[in-house]
mmCIF file of C-alpha atoms in Angstrom:
data_model
loop_
_atom_site.group_PDB
_atom_site.id
_atom_site.type_symbol
_atom_site.label_atom_id
_atom_site.label_comp_id
_atom_site.label_asym_id
_atom_site.label_seq_id
_atom_site.Cartn_x
_atom_site.Cartn_y
_atom_site.Cartn_z
ATOM 1 C CA MET A 28 38.103 64.917 21.779
ATOM 2 C CA ARG A 29 39.296 68.510 21.973
ATOM 3 C CA ASN A 30 37.251 71.291 23.547
ATOM 4 C CA ALA A 31 34.851 73.595 21.732
ATOM 5 C CA TYR A 32 34.783 77.180 22.972
ATOM 6 C CA LEU A 33 32.282 80.030 22.917
ATOM 7 C CA PHE A 34 34.018 83.164 21.693
ATOM 8 C CA ASP A 35 31.025 85.487 21.510
ATOM 9 C CA ALA A 36 27.232 85.635 21.756
ATOM 10 C CA ILE A 37 25.000 88.397 20.401
ATOM 11 C CA ARG A 38 21.327 88.975 19.733
ATOM 12 C CA THR A 39 18.819 91.500 18.508
ATOM 13 C CA PRO A 40 16.184 92.902 20.836
ATOM 14 C CA ARG A 41 12.929 90.968 20.687
ATOM 15 C CA GLY A 42 10.129 92.794 18.889
ATOM 16 C CA ILE A 43 6.431 92.032 19.305
ATOM 17 C CA GLY A 44 5.677 89.321 16.754
ATOM 18 C CA LYS A 45 2.587 90.859 15.210
ATOM 19 C CA PRO A 46 1.972 93.315 12.361
ATOM 20 C CA SER A 47 1.798 96.021 15.039
ATOM 21 C CA GLY A 48 5.324 95.135 16.241
ATOM 22 C CA THR A 49 8.301 97.320 15.474
ATOM 23 C CA LEU A 50 10.212 94.585 13.622
ATOM 24 C CA TYR A 51 7.307 93.710 11.312
ATOM 25 C CA GLU A 52 8.899 95.913 8.639
ATOM 26 C CA VAL A 53 12.190 93.979 8.870
ATOM 27 C CA LYS A 54 12.632 90.937 6.638
ATOM 28 C CA PRO A 55 13.826 87.731 8.347
ATOM 29 C CA ILE A 56 17.012 87.768 6.281
ATOM 30 C CA ASP A 57 17.746 91.287 7.533
ATOM 31 C CA LEU A 58 17.311 90.174 11.148
ATOM 32 C CA LEU A 59 19.845 87.412 10.633
ATOM 33 C CA THR A 60 22.162 89.625 8.588
ATOM 34 C CA THR A 61 22.145 92.187 11.411
ATOM 35 C CA THR A 62 23.611 89.653 13.812
ATOM 36 C CA LEU A 63 26.066 88.231 11.265
ATOM 37 C CA ARG A 64 27.524 91.648 10.525
ATOM 38 C CA ALA A 65 27.667 92.569 14.206
ATOM 39 C CA LEU A 66 29.459 89.313 15.020
ATOM 40 C CA GLU A 67 31.972 90.031 12.281
ATOM 41 C CA HIS A 68 32.604 93.659 13.186
ATOM 42 C CA ARG A 69 32.914 93.439 16.930
ATOM 43 C CA ASN A 70 35.308 90.474 16.750
ATOM 44 C CA ASP A 71 37.262 91.779 13.744
ATOM 45 C CA LEU A 72 36.396 88.372 12.322
ATOM 46 C CA PRO A 73 37.935 87.244 9.022
ATOM 47 C CA THR A 74 34.891 85.457 7.633
ATOM 48 C CA LYS A 75 37.010 83.210 5.417
ATOM 49 C CA GLU A 76 37.917 81.401 8.648
ATOM 50 C CA VAL A 77 34.281 80.389 9.306
ATOM 51 C CA SER A 78 33.505 77.062 7.684
ATOM 52 C CA ASP A 79 29.801 76.749 8.482
ATOM 53 C CA ALA A 80 26.752 78.522 9.865
ATOM 54 C CA ILE A 81 24.016 76.417 11.482
ATOM 55 C CA ILE A 82 20.805 78.389 11.889
ATOM 56 C CA GLY A 83 17.660 77.232 13.656
ATOM 57 C CA CYS A 84 14.330 78.308 12.208
ATOM 58 C CA VAL A 85 11.050 76.693 13.247
ATOM 59 C CA THR A 86 8.896 77.982 10.396
ATOM 60 C CA PRO A 87 11.197 77.715 7.370
ATOM 61 C CA VAL A 88 8.826 78.980 4.683
ATOM 62 C CA ALA A 89 8.281 82.236 2.773
ATOM 63 C CA GLY A 90 10.991 84.743 3.765
ATOM 64 C CA GLN A 91 12.513 82.170 6.104
ATOM 65 C CA GLY A 92 12.598 79.342 3.594
ATOM 66 C CA SER A 93 15.121 78.065 1.068
ATOM 67 C CA ASN A 94 18.028 77.857 3.541
ATOM 68 C CA ILE A 95 18.043 81.312 5.108
ATOM 69 C CA ALA A 96 21.412 80.450 6.661
ATOM 70 C CA LYS A 97 23.336 80.486 3.389
ATOM 71 C CA ALA A 98 21.186 83.260 1.937
ATOM 72 C CA ALA A 99 22.030 85.536 4.866
ATOM 73 C CA LEU A 100 25.755 84.751 4.663
ATOM 74 C CA LEU A 101 25.725 85.846 1.037
ATOM 75 C CA TYR A 102 23.583 88.889 1.793
ATOM 76 C CA ALA A 103 25.878 89.923 4.649
ATOM 77 C CA GLY A 104 28.875 89.807 2.324
ATOM 78 C CA TRP A 105 30.679 87.006 4.140
ATOM 79 C CA ASN A 106 33.396 85.038 2.399
ATOM 80 C CA ASN A 107 32.035 82.425 0.012
ATOM 81 C CA GLN A 108 33.880 79.663 1.884
ATOM 82 C CA ALA A 109 31.325 79.834 4.701
ATOM 83 C CA ALA A 110 28.650 77.198 4.116
ATOM 84 C CA GLY A 111 25.189 77.436 5.672
ATOM 85 C CA MET A 112 22.581 75.030 6.980
ATOM 86 C CA GLN A 113 19.063 75.634 8.295
ATOM 87 C CA ILE A 114 17.694 73.197 10.886
ATOM 88 C CA ASN A 115 14.328 72.654 12.527
ATOM 89 C CA ARG A 116 14.003 70.808 15.816
ATOM 90 C CA PHE A 117 11.042 72.975 16.768
ATOM 91 C CA CYS A 118 11.651 75.269 19.757
ATOM 92 C CA THR A 119 15.003 73.654 20.533
ATOM 93 C CA SER A 120 16.407 74.560 17.106
ATOM 94 C CA GLY A 121 18.702 77.408 18.166
ATOM 95 C CA LEU A 122 20.157 75.403 21.034
ATOM 96 C CA GLU A 123 20.552 72.311 18.881
ATOM 97 C CA ALA A 124 22.381 74.462 16.307
ATOM 98 C CA ILE A 125 24.936 75.360 18.986
ATOM 99 C CA ASN A 126 25.262 71.723 20.041
ATOM 100 C CA LEU A 127 25.842 70.632 16.450
ATOM 101 C CA ALA A 128 28.480 73.342 16.039
ATOM 102 C CA MET A 129 30.186 72.055 19.175
ATOM 103 C CA LEU A 130 30.194 68.495 17.852
ATOM 104 C CA LYS A 131 31.700 69.643 14.538
ATOM 105 C CA VAL A 132 34.505 71.444 16.363
ATOM 106 C CA ARG A 133 35.142 68.717 18.938
ATOM 107 C CA SER A 134 35.371 66.113 16.183
ATOM 108 C CA GLY A 135 38.127 68.087 14.496
ATOM 109 C CA PHE A 136 36.340 68.362 11.175
ATOM 110 C CA GLU A 137 35.630 72.088 11.628
ATOM 111 C CA GLU A 138 37.561 74.855 13.388
ATOM 112 C CA LEU A 139 35.119 77.779 13.544
ATOM 113 C CA VAL A 140 31.326 77.660 13.228
ATOM 114 C CA VAL A 141 28.562 80.227 13.676
ATOM 115 C CA ALA A 142 25.376 78.891 15.275
ATOM 116 C CA GLY A 143 22.062 80.316 16.417
ATOM 117 C CA GLY A 144 18.696 81.096 14.966
ATOM 118 C CA VAL A 145 16.178 83.537 13.578
ATOM 119 C CA GLU A 146 12.405 83.859 13.638
ATOM 120 C CA SER A 147 10.126 86.567 12.313
ATOM 121 C CA MET A 148 6.844 85.515 13.880
ATOM 122 C CA SER A 149 5.163 88.703 12.680
ATOM 123 C CA GLN A 150 5.885 88.001 9.014
ATOM 124 C CA VAL A 151 5.822 84.174 9.147
ATOM 125 C CA PRO A 152 3.279 83.153 11.816
ATOM 126 C CA MET A 153 3.842 79.978 13.804
ATOM 127 C CA GLY A 154 2.340 76.972 12.013
ATOM 128 C CA SER A 155 2.547 78.539 8.545
ATOM 129 C CA ASP A 156 4.417 75.478 7.319
ATOM 130 C CA GLY A 157 1.588 73.116 8.279
ATOM 131 C CA GLY A 158 2.446 69.465 8.816
ATOM 132 C CA ALA A 159 0.855 66.232 9.965
ATOM 133 C CA LEU A 160 0.951 67.061 13.675
ATOM 134 C CA LEU A 161 -0.941 70.274 13.012
ATOM 135 C CA ASP A 162 -3.294 69.468 10.174
ATOM 136 C CA ASP A 163 -3.919 65.715 9.934
ATOM 137 C CA PRO A 164 -6.687 64.535 12.334
ATOM 138 C CA GLU A 165 -5.808 60.869 11.787
ATOM 139 C CA VAL A 166 -2.189 61.438 12.817
ATOM 140 C CA ILE A 167 -3.139 63.670 15.752
ATOM 141 C CA SER A 168 -5.576 61.091 17.082
ATOM 142 C CA ARG A 169 -3.268 58.102 16.626
ATOM 143 C CA VAL A 170 -0.283 59.645 18.401
ATOM 144 C CA ASN A 171 -2.321 61.537 21.037
ATOM 145 C CA TYR A 172 -0.690 64.791 20.025
ATOM 146 C CA LEU A 173 -1.783 67.888 21.944
ATOM 147 C CA PRO A 174 -1.238 71.572 21.210
ATOM 148 C CA GLN A 175 1.448 72.834 23.561
ATOM 149 C CA GLY A 176 -0.948 74.965 25.591
ATOM 150 C CA ILE A 177 -3.108 71.950 26.400
ATOM 151 C CA ALA A 178 0.008 69.971 27.328
ATOM 152 C CA ALA A 179 1.068 72.787 29.661
ATOM 153 C CA ASP A 180 -2.362 72.752 31.298
ATOM 154 C CA LEU A 181 -2.117 68.962 31.622
ATOM 155 C CA ILE A 182 1.231 69.344 33.425
ATOM 156 C CA ALA A 183 -0.321 71.878 35.785
ATOM 157 C CA THR A 184 -3.263 69.577 36.426
ATOM 158 C CA MET A 185 -1.140 66.504 37.119
ATOM 159 C CA GLU A 186 1.284 68.406 39.361
ATOM 160 C CA GLY A 187 -1.406 70.380 41.159
ATOM 161 C CA PHE A 188 -0.100 73.793 40.107
ATOM 162 C CA SER A 189 -2.839 76.355 40.752
ATOM 163 C CA ARG A 190 -3.700 79.403 38.694
ATOM 164 C CA MET A 191 -2.168 81.547 41.429
ATOM 165 C CA GLN A 192 1.111 79.607 41.329
ATOM 166 C CA VAL A 193 1.563 79.966 37.584
ATOM 167 C CA ASP A 194 0.607 83.649 37.728
ATOM 168 C CA GLU A 195 3.048 84.248 40.575
ATOM 169 C CA TYR A 196 5.806 82.706 38.491
ATOM 170 C CA ALA A 197 4.823 84.902 35.517
ATOM 171 C CA LEU A 198 5.021 87.983 37.739
ATOM 172 C CA LEU A 199 8.473 86.904 38.937
ATOM 173 C CA SER A 200 9.617 86.614 35.321
ATOM 174 C CA GLN A 201 8.386 90.140 34.556
ATOM 175 C CA GLU A 202 10.026 91.576 37.673
ATOM 176 C CA ARG A 203 13.350 89.878 36.985
ATOM 177 C CA ALA A 204 13.428 90.945 33.335
ATOM 178 C CA ALA A 205 12.483 94.528 34.186
ATOM 179 C CA SER A 206 15.241 94.674 36.802
ATOM 180 C CA ALA A 207 17.821 93.222 34.407
ATOM 181 C CA ILE A 208 16.962 95.768 31.724
ATOM 182 C CA ALA A 209 16.961 98.661 34.166
ATOM 183 C CA LYS A 210 20.445 97.639 35.346
ATOM 184 C CA GLY A 211 21.760 97.255 31.795
ATOM 185 C CA TYR A 212 22.474 93.544 32.037
ATOM 186 C CA PHE A 213 21.509 92.885 28.403
ATOM 187 C CA GLN A 214 23.404 95.788 26.818
ATOM 188 C CA GLN A 215 26.651 93.902 26.271
ATOM 189 C CA SER A 216 25.081 91.421 23.874
ATOM 190 C CA THR A 217 22.115 93.267 22.360
ATOM 191 C CA ILE A 218 22.610 94.653 18.853
ATOM 192 C CA PRO A 219 20.173 97.349 17.652
ATOM 193 C CA VAL A 220 18.211 96.674 14.490
ATOM 194 C CA LYS A 221 18.625 99.473 11.943
ATOM 195 C CA ASP A 222 16.987 100.418 8.663
ATOM 196 C CA GLN A 223 18.722 100.827 5.305
ATOM 197 C CA ASN A 224 19.725 104.370 6.240
ATOM 198 C CA GLY A 225 21.436 103.257 9.429
ATOM 199 C CA LEU A 226 18.724 104.641 11.703
ATOM 200 C CA SER A 227 17.794 102.496 14.694
ATOM 201 C CA ILE A 228 14.436 100.766 14.479
ATOM 202 C CA LEU A 229 14.609 98.865 17.765
ATOM 203 C CA GLU A 230 17.272 99.078 20.468
ATOM 204 C CA LYS A 231 15.641 97.392 23.467
ATOM 205 C CA GLU A 232 13.198 94.625 24.324
ATOM 206 C CA GLU A 233 9.697 95.471 23.158
ATOM 207 C CA TYR A 234 7.518 92.715 24.636
ATOM 208 C CA LEU A 235 8.230 93.377 28.328
ATOM 209 C CA ARG A 236 5.360 94.575 30.547
ATOM 210 C CA PRO A 237 7.098 96.046 33.625
ATOM 211 C CA ASP A 238 3.840 97.351 35.100
ATOM 212 C CA THR A 239 2.379 93.840 35.404
ATOM 213 C CA THR A 240 0.577 93.077 38.675
ATOM 214 C CA ILE A 241 -0.719 89.835 40.138
ATOM 215 C CA GLU A 242 -4.238 91.257 39.982
ATOM 216 C CA ALA A 243 -3.901 91.923 36.252
ATOM 217 C CA LEU A 244 -2.552 88.422 35.646
ATOM 218 C CA ASN A 245 -5.363 86.834 37.681
ATOM 219 C CA ALA A 246 -7.937 88.715 35.600
ATOM 220 C CA LEU A 247 -6.788 87.341 32.226
ATOM 221 C CA PRO A 248 -8.966 84.680 30.571
ATOM 222 C CA THR A 249 -7.496 81.220 30.039
ATOM 223 C CA SER A 250 -6.101 80.727 26.554
ATOM 224 C CA PHE A 251 -6.695 77.043 25.862
ATOM 225 C CA SER A 252 -10.085 76.170 27.346
ATOM 226 C CA SER A 253 -11.930 76.456 24.032
ATOM 227 C CA LEU A 254 -9.248 74.496 22.216
ATOM 228 C CA GLY A 255 -9.546 71.762 24.816
ATOM 229 C CA GLU A 256 -13.286 71.516 24.234
ATOM 230 C CA LEU A 257 -12.662 70.790 20.548
ATOM 231 C CA GLY A 258 -11.449 67.337 21.532
ATOM 232 C CA TYR A 259 -7.941 67.851 22.834
ATOM 233 C CA ASN A 260 -9.006 67.513 26.472
ATOM 234 C CA ALA A 261 -10.492 64.149 25.581
ATOM 235 C CA LEU A 262 -7.214 63.069 23.967
ATOM 236 C CA ALA A 263 -5.333 64.049 27.114
ATOM 237 C CA LEU A 264 -7.739 62.142 29.370
ATOM 238 C CA GLN A 265 -7.537 59.119 27.087
ATOM 239 C CA LYS A 266 -3.760 59.066 27.543
ATOM 240 C CA TYR A 267 -3.942 59.827 31.274
ATOM 241 C CA PRO A 268 -7.188 58.275 32.568
ATOM 242 C CA GLU A 269 -6.141 58.955 36.156
ATOM 243 C CA VAL A 270 -6.884 62.632 35.449
ATOM 244 C CA THR A 271 -10.595 63.313 35.750
ATOM 245 C CA ALA A 272 -10.566 66.758 34.138
ATOM 246 C CA ILE A 273 -8.076 69.260 32.724
ATOM 247 C CA THR A 274 -7.702 72.416 34.776
ATOM 248 C CA HIS A 275 -6.907 75.241 32.369
ATOM 249 C CA VAL A 276 -4.606 77.737 34.064
ATOM 250 C CA HIS A 277 -2.471 79.199 31.285
ATOM 251 C CA THR A 278 -3.157 82.607 29.815
ATOM 252 C CA ALA A 279 -1.399 85.129 27.607
ATOM 253 C CA GLY A 280 0.210 86.421 30.788
ATOM 254 C CA ASN A 281 1.846 83.198 32.004
ATOM 255 C CA SER A 282 2.754 81.757 28.583
ATOM 256 C CA SER A 283 5.640 82.672 26.301
ATOM 257 C CA GLY A 284 5.302 85.750 24.127
ATOM 258 C CA ILE A 285 5.224 85.788 20.325
ATOM 259 C CA VAL A 286 8.188 87.865 19.138
ATOM 260 C CA ASP A 287 10.707 88.439 16.337
ATOM 261 C CA GLY A 288 14.458 88.167 16.791
ATOM 262 C CA SER A 289 17.815 86.695 15.858
ATOM 263 C CA ALA A 290 20.766 85.457 17.903
ATOM 264 C CA LEU A 291 24.188 83.953 17.158
ATOM 265 C CA VAL A 292 27.152 82.465 18.970
ATOM 266 C CA LEU A 293 30.650 81.849 17.644
ATOM 267 C CA VAL A 294 31.977 78.365 18.401
ATOM 268 C CA GLY A 295 35.495 77.198 17.661
ATOM 269 C CA SER A 296 38.686 75.462 18.656
ATOM 270 C CA ASP A 297 41.334 76.928 20.931
ATOM 271 C CA LYS A 298 43.837 76.648 18.073
ATOM 272 C CA LYS A 299 41.711 78.680 15.669
ATOM 273 C CA GLY A 300 40.974 81.260 18.339
ATOM 274 C CA LYS A 301 44.680 81.838 18.943
ATOM 275 C CA GLU A 302 45.367 82.048 15.202
ATOM 276 C CA ILE A 303 42.898 84.894 14.628
ATOM 277 C CA GLY A 304 42.980 86.582 18.030
ATOM 278 C CA LEU A 305 39.744 85.381 19.588
ATOM 279 C CA LYS A 306 39.609 84.941 23.355
ATOM 280 C CA PRO A 307 37.396 82.095 24.642
ATOM 281 C CA ARG A 308 34.708 83.104 27.110
ATOM 282 C CA ALA A 309 33.483 79.592 27.911
ATOM 283 C CA LYS A 310 33.666 76.013 26.764
ATOM 284 C CA ILE A 311 30.753 73.742 25.973
ATOM 285 C CA VAL A 312 31.142 70.944 28.483
ATOM 286 C CA SER A 313 28.387 68.563 27.386
ATOM 287 C CA VAL A 314 24.995 68.355 25.715
ATOM 288 C CA GLY A 315 21.871 66.262 26.134
ATOM 289 C CA LEU A 316 19.122 65.209 23.742
ATOM 290 C CA ALA A 317 16.089 63.326 25.022
ATOM 291 C CA CYS A 318 12.483 62.692 24.141
ATOM 292 C CA VAL A 319 9.386 61.872 26.177
ATOM 293 C CA GLU A 320 5.946 60.860 24.961
ATOM 294 C CA PRO A 321 4.183 63.464 22.781
ATOM 295 C CA THR A 322 1.098 64.109 24.916
ATOM 296 C CA LEU A 323 2.946 65.416 27.961
ATOM 297 C CA MET A 324 5.554 66.783 25.602
ATOM 298 C CA LEU A 325 7.013 69.711 27.509
ATOM 299 C CA THR A 326 8.831 67.680 30.156
ATOM 300 C CA GLY A 327 11.629 66.677 27.779
ATOM 301 C CA THR A 328 13.778 69.325 29.468
ATOM 302 C CA ILE A 329 14.208 67.059 32.492
ATOM 303 C CA PRO A 330 15.792 63.954 30.898
ATOM 304 C CA ALA A 331 17.784 66.200 28.540
ATOM 305 C CA ALA A 332 19.304 68.054 31.497
ATOM 306 C CA GLU A 333 19.940 64.797 33.337
ATOM 307 C CA LYS A 334 21.658 63.363 30.264
ATOM 308 C CA ALA A 335 23.891 66.426 29.894
ATOM 309 C CA LEU A 336 24.842 66.242 33.581
ATOM 310 C CA ALA A 337 25.657 62.538 33.318
ATOM 311 C CA ALA A 338 27.777 63.078 30.215
ATOM 312 C CA ALA A 339 29.774 65.738 32.057
ATOM 313 C CA GLY A 340 30.105 63.660 35.229
ATOM 314 C CA MET A 341 28.330 66.446 37.078
ATOM 315 C CA GLN A 342 25.496 66.707 39.586
ATOM 316 C CA VAL A 343 22.788 69.307 40.065
ATOM 317 C CA LYS A 344 24.844 70.990 42.790
ATOM 318 C CA ASP A 345 27.658 71.608 40.278
ATOM 319 C CA ILE A 346 25.530 74.019 38.214
ATOM 320 C CA ASP A 347 25.611 77.656 39.311
ATOM 321 C CA LEU A 348 22.860 79.052 37.061
ATOM 322 C CA TRP A 349 20.049 77.419 35.101
ATOM 323 C CA GLU A 350 17.984 78.518 32.116
ATOM 324 C CA CYS A 351 14.807 76.550 31.391
ATOM 325 C CA ASN A 352 12.830 78.088 28.558
ATOM 326 C CA GLU A 353 9.633 79.689 29.833
ATOM 327 C CA ALA A 354 7.345 78.188 27.215
ATOM 328 C CA PHE A 355 4.670 78.113 29.926
ATOM 329 C CA ALA A 356 4.868 78.718 33.662
ATOM 330 C CA SER A 357 4.029 75.100 34.521
ATOM 331 C CA VAL A 358 6.980 73.882 32.431
ATOM 332 C CA VAL A 359 9.462 75.809 34.567
ATOM 333 C CA LEU A 360 7.745 74.871 37.835
ATOM 334 C CA LYS A 361 7.813 71.198 36.853
ATOM 335 C CA PHE A 362 11.481 71.411 35.866
ATOM 336 C CA GLN A 363 12.414 73.115 39.130
ATOM 337 C CA GLN A 364 10.525 70.495 41.110
ATOM 338 C CA ALA A 365 11.985 67.513 39.235
ATOM 339 C CA MET A 366 15.571 68.771 39.334
ATOM 340 C CA ASP A 367 15.220 69.988 42.929
ATOM 341 C CA ILE A 368 16.853 73.357 42.294
ATOM 342 C CA LYS A 369 16.307 76.698 43.968
ATOM 343 C CA MET A 370 14.350 79.421 42.218
ATOM 344 C CA ASP A 371 17.061 81.984 42.937
ATOM 345 C CA CYS A 372 19.402 80.318 40.431
ATOM 346 C CA LEU A 373 16.809 79.584 37.728
ATOM 347 C CA ASN A 374 15.931 82.064 34.949
ATOM 348 C CA VAL A 375 17.382 84.868 37.049
ATOM 349 C CA ASN A 376 16.817 87.561 34.413
ATOM 350 C CA GLY A 377 13.352 86.511 33.347
ATOM 351 C CA GLY A 378 12.614 84.596 30.192
ATOM 352 C CA ALA A 379 10.158 83.939 27.413
ATOM 353 C CA ILE A 380 7.097 84.847 29.505
ATOM 354 C CA SER A 381 8.381 88.386 30.019
ATOM 355 C CA LEU A 382 10.659 88.839 27.006
ATOM 356 C CA GLY A 383 9.187 86.557 24.361
ATOM 357 C CA HIS A 384 10.104 83.327 22.600
ATOM 358 C CA PRO A 385 11.369 83.812 19.027
ATOM 359 C CA LEU A 386 11.292 80.046 18.470
ATOM 360 C CA GLY A 387 14.418 79.231 16.428
ATOM 361 C CA ALA A 388 16.434 82.061 17.998
ATOM 362 C CA THR A 389 15.586 81.366 21.643
ATOM 363 C CA GLY A 390 18.276 78.782 22.353
ATOM 364 C CA ALA A 391 21.104 81.087 21.301
ATOM 365 C CA MET A 392 19.533 83.961 23.232
ATOM 366 C CA LEU A 393 19.448 81.871 26.408
ATOM 367 C CA VAL A 394 23.061 80.757 25.995
ATOM 368 C CA GLY A 395 24.151 84.368 25.563
ATOM 369 C CA THR A 396 22.099 85.556 28.530
ATOM 370 C CA LEU A 397 23.512 82.773 30.681
ATOM 371 C CA LEU A 398 27.106 83.469 29.657
ATOM 372 C CA ASP A 399 26.770 87.191 30.389
ATOM 373 C CA GLU A 400 25.251 86.481 33.798
ATOM 374 C CA LEU A 401 27.929 83.956 34.746
ATOM 375 C CA GLU A 402 30.531 86.594 33.963
ATOM 376 C CA ARG A 403 28.672 89.320 35.824
ATOM 377 C CA ARG A 404 28.362 87.185 38.961
ATOM 378 C CA ASP A 405 31.815 85.638 38.536
ATOM 379 C CA LEU A 406 30.327 82.150 38.556
ATOM 380 C CA SER A 407 31.517 79.115 36.631
ATOM 381 C CA THR A 408 28.909 76.747 35.190
ATOM 382 C CA GLY A 409 25.458 77.016 33.666
ATOM 383 C CA LEU A 410 22.894 74.779 32.004
ATOM 384 C CA VAL A 411 20.354 75.746 29.328
ATOM 385 C CA THR A 412 17.437 73.506 28.416
ATOM 386 C CA ILE A 413 14.428 73.794 26.123
ATOM 387 C CA GLY A 414 11.475 71.485 25.458
ATOM 388 C CA ALA A 415 9.673 71.106 22.151
ATOM 389 C CA VAL A 416 6.813 69.556 20.200
ATOM 390 C CA GLY A 417 6.824 65.771 20.104
ATOM 391 C CA GLY A 418 8.375 65.491 23.560
ATOM 392 C CA MET A 419 11.890 66.505 22.547
ATOM 393 C CA GLY A 420 14.255 68.215 24.958
ATOM 394 C CA VAL A 421 17.742 69.626 24.426
ATOM 395 C CA ALA A 422 20.261 70.772 27.047
ATOM 396 C CA THR A 423 23.691 72.385 26.991
ATOM 397 C CA ILE A 424 26.200 72.870 29.808
ATOM 398 C CA ILE A 425 28.771 75.649 29.528
ATOM 399 C CA GLU A 426 31.703 76.520 31.780
ATOM 400 C CA ARG A 427 33.618 79.791 31.860
ATOM 401 C CA VAL A 428 37.302 79.727 31.046
#
């Protein structure tokens, strides 16, 4: 197969995903249209050359429903030849969109594809689409499905991660993100969100709390203790009888933030890039898709990363920088432990704990952040991985060219 290249990666700032957030006034289609137009303008992109847009969205209802991918292409004024598809693989959706774009290009059936995601968590709250794993007690009980927060606490319990350890990681995320923003590391790829009059609504990350201290994190109440008492702790102990009790350590401070945002990457063949004057920044080396059991669901990142490494004929030591989505602090600590990697090459500019997790958009945001940082440090290879509901994990390895 031929190679698939990353030509560009852009994103909006992340806005607090509540009615009090700055992006609450912005429709989901406008968030996605903002990134589509920016991708077009800064690459002088003839949109008739784009054959497809694959957009991840985890809550595809209301303003995000009815195939927001194609709707946004039309709304942005792109050429009618660009098709659009909306996908939902839960939190991995944006990364899976990129992987699918890569497979389309490598197969030779497509030459240029836009991929990424969008999520307006302020306008379309998480879980608005319902579903058996959320609303059907019979299904939940039969499959031992846990809410993600309980699963994160179960990981911490089984691995012996203390409240102090997860809070210390959360503080590290805040410090790294604050430093990256102060040094302008995100400016290259961040596109301001503007209103209909062209006035900027949001130009920088809104969720960050740079004044966070370990004392403030330690003082926060746990977020999932009450939920566990409703029966989810019992489900966890039924699946893992060797655990005598769930230790609840996750809080709003060491869990991912609820935010709005959109992100896109442009994936294509070397031939198409040369035809229209696009310079490749990296190639997608390999991808991994894996799934673990649904109770301890958030460890799917590990086999997904291992699968991507095996497909590339690479080892852990061959990866310069890693991005593991900060859904919860214990998820990252478990991943680091299992993969035996150093903290100084993992999530080096913070992550979802400090910056927020706009669900369907997160994967594309992490790929863009990783690519920018590889270039800044003049390093070669990076791996992005995200875990999701049901035990699924997705990973992507990129290499600069």
